[in-house]
mmCIF file of C-alpha atoms in Angstrom:
data_model
loop_
_atom_site.group_PDB
_atom_site.id
_atom_site.type_symbol
_atom_site.label_atom_id
_atom_site.label_comp_id
_atom_site.label_asym_id
_atom_site.label_seq_id
_atom_site.Cartn_x
_atom_site.Cartn_y
_atom_site.Cartn_z
ATOM 1 C CA UNK O 585 23.476 -7.386 -4.961
ATOM 2 C CA UNK O 586 22.156 -8.152 -8.446
ATOM 3 C CA UNK O 587 19.062 -10.281 -7.979
ATOM 4 C CA UNK O 588 17.049 -12.063 -10.609
ATOM 5 C CA UNK O 589 13.418 -13.000 -10.079
ATOM 6 C CA UNK O 590 11.939 -15.571 -12.435
ATOM 7 C CA UNK O 591 8.167 -15.474 -12.133
ATOM 8 C CA UNK O 592 6.317 -18.353 -13.788
ATOM 9 C CA UNK O 593 2.823 -16.960 -13.669
ATOM 10 C CA UNK O 594 -0.467 -18.007 -15.155
ATOM 11 C CA UNK O 595 -0.012 -15.674 -18.140
ATOM 12 C CA UNK O 596 3.709 -15.019 -18.536
ATOM 13 C CA UNK O 597 7.179 -16.197 -17.623
ATOM 14 C CA UNK O 598 8.809 -12.958 -16.493
ATOM 15 C CA UNK O 599 12.458 -12.373 -15.635
ATOM 16 C CA UNK O 600 13.154 -9.245 -13.604
ATOM 17 C CA UNK O 601 16.740 -8.331 -12.750
ATOM 18 C CA UNK O 602 17.329 -5.664 -10.131
ATOM 19 C CA UNK O 603 20.304 -4.037 -8.457
ATOM 20 C CA UNK O 604 19.121 -4.250 -4.872
ATOM 21 C CA UNK O 605 20.464 -2.902 -1.615
ATOM 22 C CA UNK O 606 18.942 -3.150 1.835
ATOM 23 C CA UNK O 607 16.946 -0.005 2.585
ATOM 24 C CA UNK O 608 17.053 1.222 -1.020
ATOM 25 C CA UNK O 609 14.613 1.178 -3.914
ATOM 26 C CA UNK O 610 15.226 -2.064 -5.912
ATOM 27 C CA UNK O 611 15.954 -0.493 -9.298
ATOM 28 C CA UNK O 612 15.197 -2.673 -12.352
ATOM 29 C CA UNK O 613 18.231 -3.373 -14.537
ATOM 30 C CA UNK O 614 16.498 -5.694 -16.998
ATOM 31 C CA UNK O 615 13.054 -7.095 -17.667
ATOM 32 C CA UNK O 616 11.883 -9.629 -20.218
ATOM 33 C CA UNK O 617 8.876 -11.878 -20.509
ATOM 34 C CA UNK O 618 7.377 -14.600 -22.640
ATOM 35 C CA UNK O 619 3.612 -14.942 -22.920
ATOM 36 C CA UNK O 620 2.598 -18.589 -22.348
ATOM 37 C CA UNK O 621 -0.901 -18.319 -20.809
ATOM 38 C CA UNK O 622 -0.386 -21.515 -18.814
ATOM 39 C CA UNK O 623 -3.755 -21.063 -17.086
ATOM 40 C CA UNK O 624 -5.340 -21.710 -20.473
ATOM 41 C CA UNK O 625 -3.145 -24.738 -21.236
ATOM 42 C CA UNK O 626 -4.599 -27.071 -18.639
ATOM 43 C CA UNK O 627 -6.441 -30.035 -20.090
ATOM 44 C CA UNK O 628 -9.819 -31.367 -18.989
ATOM 45 C CA UNK O 629 -8.019 -33.563 -16.475
ATOM 46 C CA UNK O 630 -6.379 -30.496 -14.932
ATOM 47 C CA UNK O 631 -2.907 -31.409 -16.218
ATOM 48 C CA UNK O 632 -0.616 -29.023 -18.018
ATOM 49 C CA UNK O 633 -0.500 -30.121 -21.647
ATOM 50 C CA UNK O 634 2.655 -31.449 -23.278
ATOM 51 C CA UNK O 635 2.816 -28.317 -25.429
ATOM 52 C CA UNK O 636 2.492 -26.157 -22.323
ATOM 53 C CA UNK O 637 5.263 -28.086 -20.570
ATOM 54 C CA UNK O 638 7.627 -27.740 -23.520
ATOM 55 C CA UNK O 639 6.888 -24.020 -23.833
ATOM 56 C CA UNK O 640 7.563 -23.601 -20.122
ATOM 57 C CA UNK O 641 10.891 -25.428 -20.313
ATOM 58 C CA UNK O 642 11.976 -23.308 -23.274
ATOM 59 C CA UNK O 643 11.015 -20.073 -21.524
ATOM 60 C CA UNK O 644 12.787 -21.000 -18.272
ATOM 61 C CA UNK O 645 15.904 -22.067 -20.181
ATOM 62 C CA UNK O 646 15.977 -18.747 -22.026
ATOM 63 C CA UNK O 647 15.459 -16.733 -18.853
ATOM 64 C CA UNK O 648 18.248 -18.594 -17.068
ATOM 65 C CA UNK O 649 20.610 -17.837 -19.931
ATOM 66 C CA UNK O 650 19.705 -14.149 -19.803
ATOM 67 C CA UNK O 651 20.258 -14.047 -16.040
ATOM 68 C CA UNK O 652 23.712 -15.596 -16.428
ATOM 69 C CA UNK O 653 24.683 -13.116 -19.145
ATOM 70 C CA UNK O 654 23.579 -10.244 -16.927
ATOM 71 C CA UNK O 655 25.727 -11.400 -14.004
ATOM 72 C CA UNK O 656 22.916 -12.198 -11.575
ATOM 73 C CA UNK O 657 24.229 -13.110 -8.104
ATOM 74 C CA UNK O 658 21.135 -15.065 -7.140
ATOM 75 C CA UNK O 659 18.119 -16.226 -9.144
ATOM 76 C CA UNK O 660 14.841 -16.542 -7.244
ATOM 77 C CA UNK O 661 12.591 -18.786 -9.320
ATOM 78 C CA UNK O 662 8.979 -19.403 -8.410
ATOM 79 C CA UNK O 663 5.698 -20.533 -9.902
ATOM 80 C CA UNK O 664 2.170 -19.533 -8.990
ATOM 81 C CA UNK O 665 -1.385 -20.626 -9.657
ATOM 82 C CA UNK O 666 -1.237 -22.382 -13.044
ATOM 83 C CA UNK O 667 1.642 -24.706 -12.084
ATOM 84 C CA UNK O 668 0.421 -25.025 -8.487
ATOM 85 C CA UNK O 669 -3.009 -26.222 -9.598
ATOM 86 C CA UNK O 670 -1.892 -28.546 -12.396
ATOM 87 C CA UNK O 671 -2.543 -32.188 -11.530
ATOM 88 C CA UNK O 672 0.865 -33.097 -13.000
ATOM 89 C CA UNK O 673 2.674 -30.285 -11.210
ATOM 90 C CA UNK O 674 5.325 -32.509 -9.610
ATOM 91 C CA UNK O 675 6.212 -34.114 -12.957
ATOM 92 C CA UNK O 676 6.419 -30.756 -14.721
ATOM 93 C CA UNK O 677 8.621 -29.243 -12.004
ATOM 94 C CA UNK O 678 10.943 -32.254 -12.083
ATOM 95 C CA UNK O 679 11.235 -31.997 -15.849
ATOM 96 C CA UNK O 680 12.006 -28.271 -15.684
ATOM 97 C CA UNK O 681 14.699 -28.941 -13.097
ATOM 98 C CA UNK O 682 16.185 -31.804 -15.122
ATOM 99 C CA UNK O 683 16.420 -29.867 -18.392
ATOM 100 C CA UNK O 684 17.217 -26.336 -17.192
ATOM 101 C CA UNK O 685 18.774 -26.788 -13.757
ATOM 102 C CA UNK O 686 16.271 -24.297 -12.358
ATOM 103 C CA UNK O 687 14.435 -25.413 -9.217
ATOM 104 C CA UNK O 688 11.074 -23.662 -9.324
ATOM 105 C CA UNK O 689 9.565 -22.978 -5.919
ATOM 106 C CA UNK O 690 5.783 -23.213 -5.949
ATOM 107 C CA UNK O 691 4.191 -20.478 -3.880
ATOM 108 C CA UNK O 692 0.942 -21.128 -2.076
ATOM 109 C CA UNK O 693 -1.925 -18.734 -2.676
ATOM 110 C CA UNK O 694 -1.580 -17.292 0.816
ATOM 111 C CA UNK O 695 2.152 -16.749 0.261
ATOM 112 C CA UNK O 696 1.361 -14.879 -2.952
ATOM 113 C CA UNK O 697 -1.048 -12.666 -1.032
ATOM 114 C CA UNK O 698 1.460 -12.026 1.791
ATOM 115 C CA UNK O 699 4.367 -11.133 -0.476
ATOM 116 C CA UNK O 700 2.222 -8.882 -2.634
ATOM 117 C CA UNK O 701 0.941 -7.185 0.502
ATOM 118 C CA UNK O 702 4.534 -6.586 1.664
ATOM 119 C CA UNK O 703 5.393 -4.914 -1.653
ATOM 120 C CA UNK O 704 2.328 -2.672 -1.530
ATOM 121 C CA UNK O 705 2.977 -1.782 2.118
ATOM 122 C CA UNK O 706 6.553 -0.736 1.308
ATOM 123 C CA UNK O 707 5.379 1.277 -1.704
ATOM 124 C CA UNK O 708 2.765 3.308 0.157
ATOM 125 C CA UNK O 709 4.539 3.307 3.538
ATOM 126 C CA UNK O 710 3.246 3.338 7.077
ATOM 127 C CA UNK O 711 1.194 6.462 6.436
ATOM 128 C CA UNK O 712 -1.252 4.252 4.527
ATOM 129 C CA UNK O 713 -2.460 2.933 7.889
ATOM 130 C CA UNK O 714 -4.630 -0.164 7.792
ATOM 131 C CA UNK O 715 -4.270 -1.472 4.253
ATOM 132 C CA UNK O 716 -6.300 -3.835 2.076
ATOM 133 C CA UNK O 717 -4.818 -5.146 -1.188
ATOM 134 C CA UNK O 718 -6.405 -6.840 -4.220
ATOM 135 C CA UNK O 719 -4.418 -8.667 -6.915
ATOM 136 C CA UNK O 720 -5.991 -10.401 -9.932
ATOM 137 C CA UNK O 721 -3.685 -12.800 -11.749
ATOM 138 C CA UNK O 722 -4.300 -15.248 -14.536
ATOM 139 C CA UNK O 723 -5.214 -18.088 -12.216
ATOM 140 C CA UNK O 724 -6.301 -16.557 -8.930
ATOM 141 C CA UNK O 725 -7.420 -13.516 -6.971
ATOM 142 C CA UNK O 726 -5.423 -12.610 -3.877
ATOM 143 C CA UNK O 727 -6.798 -10.472 -1.054
ATOM 144 C CA UNK O 728 -4.753 -9.379 1.944
ATOM 145 C CA UNK O 729 -5.129 -6.785 4.649
ATOM 146 C CA UNK O 730 -3.697 -5.534 7.887
ATOM 147 C CA UNK O 731 -1.839 -2.748 9.632
ATOM 148 C CA UNK O 732 1.649 -4.320 9.739
ATOM 149 C CA UNK O 733 3.965 -5.702 7.055
ATOM 150 C CA UNK O 734 2.565 -9.161 7.758
ATOM 151 C CA UNK O 735 -1.153 -9.094 6.877
ATOM 152 C CA UNK O 736 -3.763 -10.255 9.352
ATOM 153 C CA UNK O 737 -5.623 -11.935 6.493
ATOM 154 C CA UNK O 738 -4.114 -13.336 3.281
ATOM 155 C CA UNK O 739 -6.299 -15.479 1.022
ATOM 156 C CA UNK O 740 -6.374 -16.740 -2.543
ATOM 157 C CA UNK O 741 -9.496 -17.554 -4.532
ATOM 158 C CA UNK O 742 -9.764 -19.378 -7.905
ATOM 159 C CA UNK O 743 -10.936 -16.210 -9.654
ATOM 160 C CA UNK O 744 -8.074 -15.464 -12.037
ATOM 161 C CA UNK O 745 -8.868 -13.724 -15.317
ATOM 162 C CA UNK O 746 -7.296 -16.454 -17.456
ATOM 163 C CA UNK O 747 -8.914 -19.315 -15.557
ATOM 164 C CA UNK O 748 -12.400 -17.783 -15.788
ATOM 165 C CA UNK O 749 -11.989 -16.870 -19.450
ATOM 166 C CA UNK O 750 -11.066 -20.484 -20.211
ATOM 167 C CA UNK O 751 -13.739 -22.099 -18.051
ATOM 168 C CA UNK O 752 -16.716 -19.748 -18.066
ATOM 169 C CA UNK O 753 -16.713 -17.329 -20.999
ATOM 170 C CA UNK O 754 -17.959 -18.619 -24.343
ATOM 171 C CA UNK O 755 -18.302 -16.460 -27.431
ATOM 172 C CA UNK O 756 -16.445 -13.346 -28.502
ATOM 173 C CA UNK O 757 -18.107 -11.308 -27.226
ATOM 174 C CA UNK O 758 -19.965 -13.626 -24.847
ATOM 175 C CA UNK O 759 -23.713 -13.239 -24.487
ATOM 176 C CA UNK O 760 -25.203 -11.133 -21.664
ATOM 177 C CA UNK O 761 -26.421 -14.378 -20.066
ATOM 178 C CA UNK O 762 -22.889 -15.810 -20.001
ATOM 179 C CA UNK O 763 -21.467 -12.613 -18.496
ATOM 180 C CA UNK O 764 -24.296 -12.572 -15.961
ATOM 181 C CA UNK O 765 -23.552 -16.150 -14.957
ATOM 182 C CA UNK O 766 -19.888 -15.261 -14.449
ATOM 183 C CA UNK O 767 -20.833 -12.321 -12.240
ATOM 184 C CA UNK O 768 -23.053 -14.600 -10.143
ATOM 185 C CA UNK O 769 -20.257 -17.148 -9.814
ATOM 186 C CA UNK O 770 -17.662 -14.565 -8.758
ATOM 187 C CA UNK O 771 -20.079 -13.019 -6.271
ATOM 188 C CA UNK O 772 -20.865 -16.444 -4.776
ATOM 189 C CA UNK O 773 -17.171 -17.297 -4.383
ATOM 190 C CA UNK O 774 -16.452 -13.988 -2.674
ATOM 191 C CA UNK O 775 -19.485 -14.363 -0.391
ATOM 192 C CA UNK O 776 -17.666 -17.274 1.293
ATOM 193 C CA UNK O 777 -14.838 -14.954 2.344
ATOM 194 C CA UNK O 778 -14.791 -13.914 5.999
ATOM 195 C CA UNK O 779 -13.886 -10.230 5.794
ATOM 196 C CA UNK O 780 -14.199 -9.456 9.500
ATOM 197 C CA UNK O 781 -10.411 -9.012 9.791
ATOM 198 C CA UNK O 782 -10.403 -6.577 6.863
ATOM 199 C CA UNK O 783 -12.865 -4.046 8.226
ATOM 200 C CA UNK O 784 -11.837 -0.518 9.113
ATOM 201 C CA UNK O 785 -9.064 0.002 6.533
ATOM 202 C CA UNK O 786 -7.555 3.388 5.780
ATOM 203 C CA UNK O 787 -6.375 2.674 2.223
ATOM 204 C CA UNK O 788 -7.510 0.203 -0.406
ATOM 205 C CA UNK O 789 -5.000 -0.682 -3.110
ATOM 206 C CA UNK O 790 -4.842 -2.947 -6.137
ATOM 207 C CA UNK O 791 -2.019 -4.302 -8.225
ATOM 208 C CA UNK O 792 -1.515 -6.526 -11.292
ATOM 209 C CA UNK O 793 -1.713 -5.936 -15.030
ATOM 210 C CA UNK O 794 -5.473 -6.511 -14.920
ATOM 211 C CA UNK O 795 -6.136 -3.669 -12.495
ATOM 212 C CA UNK O 796 -3.697 -1.364 -14.297
ATOM 213 C CA UNK O 797 -5.485 -1.978 -17.604
ATOM 214 C CA UNK O 798 -8.907 -1.417 -16.061
ATOM 215 C CA UNK O 799 -7.742 1.791 -14.405
ATOM 216 C CA UNK O 800 -6.346 3.046 -17.722
ATOM 217 C CA UNK O 801 -9.652 2.248 -19.468
ATOM 218 C CA UNK O 802 -11.408 4.252 -16.756
ATOM 219 C CA UNK O 803 -9.178 7.279 -17.383
ATOM 220 C CA UNK O 804 -6.092 6.798 -15.189
ATOM 221 C CA UNK O 805 -2.724 8.163 -16.323
ATOM 222 C CA UNK O 806 -0.985 6.197 -19.118
ATOM 223 C CA UNK O 807 2.161 4.193 -18.432
ATOM 224 C CA UNK O 808 4.219 6.894 -20.142
ATOM 225 C CA UNK O 809 3.645 9.152 -17.145
ATOM 226 C CA UNK O 810 5.945 6.875 -15.115
ATOM 227 C CA UNK O 811 5.698 4.843 -11.913
ATOM 228 C CA UNK O 812 5.147 7.817 -9.658
ATOM 229 C CA UNK O 813 1.989 9.179 -11.305
ATOM 230 C CA UNK O 814 -0.952 8.531 -8.959
ATOM 231 C CA UNK O 815 -3.531 6.179 -10.428
ATOM 232 C CA UNK O 816 -6.824 4.931 -9.064
ATOM 233 C CA UNK O 817 -9.914 3.025 -10.130
ATOM 234 C CA UNK O 818 -13.372 3.869 -8.805
ATOM 235 C CA UNK O 819 -16.214 1.415 -8.582
ATOM 236 C CA UNK O 820 -18.337 3.741 -10.715
ATOM 237 C CA UNK O 821 -15.627 3.928 -13.369
ATOM 238 C CA UNK O 822 -15.227 0.160 -13.316
ATOM 239 C CA UNK O 823 -18.957 -0.351 -13.853
ATOM 240 C CA UNK O 824 -18.780 1.950 -16.878
ATOM 241 C CA UNK O 825 -15.790 0.062 -18.291
ATOM 242 C CA UNK O 826 -17.528 -3.268 -17.803
ATOM 243 C CA UNK O 827 -20.644 -1.892 -19.475
ATOM 244 C CA UNK O 828 -18.913 -1.162 -22.756
ATOM 245 C CA UNK O 829 -16.270 -3.898 -23.001
ATOM 246 C CA UNK O 830 -18.787 -6.705 -22.470
ATOM 247 C CA UNK O 831 -20.276 -5.814 -25.862
ATOM 248 C CA UNK O 832 -16.913 -5.784 -27.659
ATOM 249 C CA UNK O 833 -14.953 -8.620 -29.284
ATOM 250 C CA UNK O 834 -11.461 -9.124 -27.898
ATOM 251 C CA UNK O 835 -9.953 -7.802 -31.146
ATOM 252 C CA UNK O 836 -11.611 -4.445 -30.493
ATOM 253 C CA UNK O 837 -10.631 -4.438 -26.812
ATOM 254 C CA UNK O 838 -7.010 -4.978 -27.905
ATOM 255 C CA UNK O 839 -7.151 -1.640 -29.730
ATOM 256 C CA UNK O 840 -7.943 0.271 -26.534
ATOM 257 C CA UNK O 841 -5.176 2.242 -24.844
ATOM 258 C CA UNK O 842 -3.726 0.335 -21.910
ATOM 259 C CA UNK O 843 -4.707 -3.149 -23.074
ATOM 260 C CA UNK O 844 -2.100 -5.550 -24.458
ATOM 261 C CA UNK O 845 -2.906 -7.794 -27.408
ATOM 262 C CA UNK O 846 -2.087 -10.981 -25.508
ATOM 263 C CA UNK O 847 -4.386 -10.166 -22.574
ATOM 264 C CA UNK O 848 -7.270 -8.521 -24.400
ATOM 265 C CA UNK O 849 -9.481 -11.618 -24.215
ATOM 266 C CA UNK O 850 -9.052 -11.742 -20.407
ATOM 267 C CA UNK O 851 -9.989 -8.149 -19.641
ATOM 268 C CA UNK O 852 -13.722 -8.847 -19.422
ATOM 269 C CA UNK O 853 -13.313 -11.634 -16.855
ATOM 270 C CA UNK O 854 -10.873 -9.430 -14.935
ATOM 271 C CA UNK O 855 -13.389 -6.591 -14.858
ATOM 272 C CA UNK O 856 -16.129 -8.896 -13.574
ATOM 273 C CA UNK O 857 -13.914 -10.166 -10.749
ATOM 274 C CA UNK O 858 -12.623 -6.686 -9.878
ATOM 275 C CA UNK O 859 -16.144 -5.333 -9.563
ATOM 276 C CA UNK O 860 -17.350 -8.317 -7.530
ATOM 277 C CA UNK O 861 -14.387 -7.937 -5.145
ATOM 278 C CA UNK O 862 -14.884 -4.194 -4.718
ATOM 279 C CA UNK O 863 -18.579 -4.754 -4.064
ATOM 280 C CA UNK O 864 -17.878 -7.513 -1.536
ATOM 281 C CA UNK O 865 -15.436 -5.302 0.361
ATOM 282 C CA UNK O 866 -17.559 -2.165 -0.192
ATOM 283 C CA UNK O 867 -14.657 -0.281 -1.774
ATOM 284 C CA UNK O 868 -15.526 2.943 -3.551
ATOM 285 C CA UNK O 869 -12.070 3.103 -5.117
ATOM 286 C CA UNK O 870 -8.629 1.486 -5.099
ATOM 287 C CA UNK O 871 -5.230 3.115 -5.584
ATOM 288 C CA UNK O 872 -3.080 1.320 -8.151
ATOM 289 C CA UNK O 873 0.320 0.137 -6.921
ATOM 290 C CA UNK O 874 3.080 -0.602 -9.480
ATOM 291 C CA UNK O 875 4.788 -3.077 -7.133
ATOM 292 C CA UNK O 876 3.467 -6.597 -6.674
ATOM 293 C CA UNK O 877 4.619 -10.166 -6.061
ATOM 294 C CA UNK O 878 8.051 -9.957 -7.725
ATOM 295 C CA UNK O 879 8.990 -6.883 -5.723
ATOM 296 C CA UNK O 880 7.678 -8.534 -2.567
ATOM 297 C CA UNK O 881 9.999 -11.495 -3.120
ATOM 298 C CA UNK O 882 12.969 -9.171 -3.656
ATOM 299 C CA UNK O 883 12.200 -7.194 -0.523
ATOM 300 C CA UNK O 884 11.790 -10.360 1.568
ATOM 301 C CA UNK O 885 15.070 -11.761 0.221
ATOM 302 C CA UNK O 886 16.893 -8.542 1.137
ATOM 303 C CA UNK O 887 15.382 -8.645 4.619
ATOM 304 C CA UNK O 888 16.648 -12.198 5.085
ATOM 305 C CA UNK O 889 20.194 -11.538 3.849
ATOM 306 C CA UNK O 890 20.940 -8.548 6.078
#
């Protein structure tokens, strides 16, 4: 089965096409993305701007055309935090459907956490034991944990790197006081989380572009080493990364190996949230998983069609 997954995230609209078979590794056949940063295109009233809506429609239309040219049997289209949280979400989704014919399914935060957890569980296998997973997106932070493929806890918090950059970081680089205030805010949000069902894990893992970039900055293997190269991020290494990037403008951060130009201004907020989450869960390190939400959706779809 050739499956297409259209992921309308808070930073990018990403089309992933895979040749998938039940029980087999879902091998990518094609991948393309458009950077929209929708999490940063919400107005003061919480609505997605007209420019953001038009950019979204154009990106979805282009992705649908690519999927058709590639002979996709089924296109799974979904949207996450930025569209979910927009006050005009229903209007935007209706407009996308009217113009492109694509019916975007809006995932809840807990669904994001569950599907990401499934992908990470399948990647590491049952030998990982009790697993806890962190995922920082543009609009939200997902945390999930458990011993099965269905997590015992799956939560989403409004601590995405794009959202916090837009709402709480001023200046480039921001002042120490501004960074300190962001750390206090992230810590306070995480303090509300009941982690009793997450205690006693055997492996802690993290996924998302944010964690991969932070791990690379801390010395993990570059992307050129391939998917199978083991990568991890320690709390000590993360503190060191945060210590030097908080003094750098985003233009300088963009020059660092492992950081993309379009996300360079979000790395600082991502580092603050990552450290706050690892401190809250008392994690000394996390193993980086290359699979995340898109792969979780593919795996769930294959489970349901066999």
